């Protein structure tokens, strides 16, 4: 946890959230340096913040997440993602949803490529007409991958986090 708050407040919040490591009384440029250090050590870093002092670190992080309801306009505009509430419990859901979305994207790419490959092989040998190949390969796959992606809209935090 990186915060500009004093040591006592930072320790209390870290204890309440079950966070082992925190840095308190940081200036905006110190938060940026800390994010850069974490990225060098661990790879991708997500930064969650709500204030003007968080905006530079939000912009530096691999993924910047602004807490929308309490967030300043600067933080919200700088972040990659703006949450409309103040519940930090949505962050694990966001992470899990991103993983699910990545899986659906891979499914869509591979299924689309597979169908198009089959159609590309089938047309020259006369197994599939050009009209069917165009309909299935373009319109059919567009509908198919859209429908597959729409499954994500049915996910709720409790179903994503429980699985």
PDB file of N, CA and C in Angstrom, residues 35-44:
ATOM      1  N   UNK A  35       6.028   2.642  -7.623  1.00  0.00           N
ATOM      2  CA  UNK A  35       5.361   1.837  -8.658  1.00  0.00           C
ATOM      3  C   UNK A  35       6.394   1.330  -9.663  1.00  0.00           C
ATOM      4  N   UNK A  36       7.302   2.193 -10.081  1.00  0.00           N
ATOM      5  CA  UNK A  36       8.347   1.775 -11.028  1.00  0.00           C
ATOM      6  C   UNK A  36       9.225   0.675 -10.435  1.00  0.00           C
ATOM      7  N   UNK A  37       9.550   0.799  -9.154  1.00  0.00           N
ATOM      8  CA  UNK A  37      10.354  -0.222  -8.468  1.00  0.00           C
ATOM      9  C   UNK A  37       9.606  -1.558  -8.415  1.00  0.00           C
ATOM     10  N   UNK A  38       8.322  -1.502  -8.080  1.00  0.00           N
ATOM     11  CA  UNK A  38       7.510  -2.724  -8.025  1.00  0.00           C
ATOM     12  C   UNK A  38       7.402  -3.376  -9.400  1.00  0.00           C
ATOM     13  N   UNK A  39       7.278  -2.569 -10.445  1.00  0.00           N
ATOM     14  CA  UNK A  39       7.205  -3.119 -11.804  1.00  0.00           C
ATOM     15  C   UNK A  39       8.517  -3.795 -12.206  1.00  0.00           C
ATOM     16  N   UNK A  40       9.645  -3.213 -11.798  1.00  0.00           N
ATOM     17  CA  UNK A  40      10.938  -3.848 -12.095  1.00  0.00           C
ATOM     18  C   UNK A  40      11.067  -5.184 -11.358  1.00  0.00           C
ATOM     19  N   UNK A  41      10.592  -5.234 -10.123  1.00  0.00           N
ATOM     20  CA  UNK A  41      10.719  -6.444  -9.304  1.00  0.00           C
ATOM     21  C   UNK A  41       9.709  -7.522  -9.672  1.00  0.00           C
ATOM     22  N   UNK A  42       8.470  -7.116  -9.954  1.00  0.00           N
ATOM     23  CA  UNK A  42       7.375  -8.084 -10.079  1.00  0.00           C
ATOM     24  C   UNK A  42       6.679  -8.103 -11.431  1.00  0.00           C
ATOM     25  N   UNK A  43       6.981  -7.194 -12.319  1.00  0.00           N
ATOM     26  CA  UNK A  43       6.270  -7.133 -13.596  1.00  0.00           C
ATOM     27  C   UNK A  43       5.096  -6.173 -13.509  1.00  0.00           C
ATOM     28  N   UNK A  44       3.955  -6.581 -14.012  1.00  0.00           N
ATOM     29  CA  UNK A  44       2.774  -5.712 -14.054  1.00  0.00           C
ATOM     30  C   UNK A  44       2.309  -5.329 -12.653  1.00  0.00           C
TER      31      UNK A  44
END
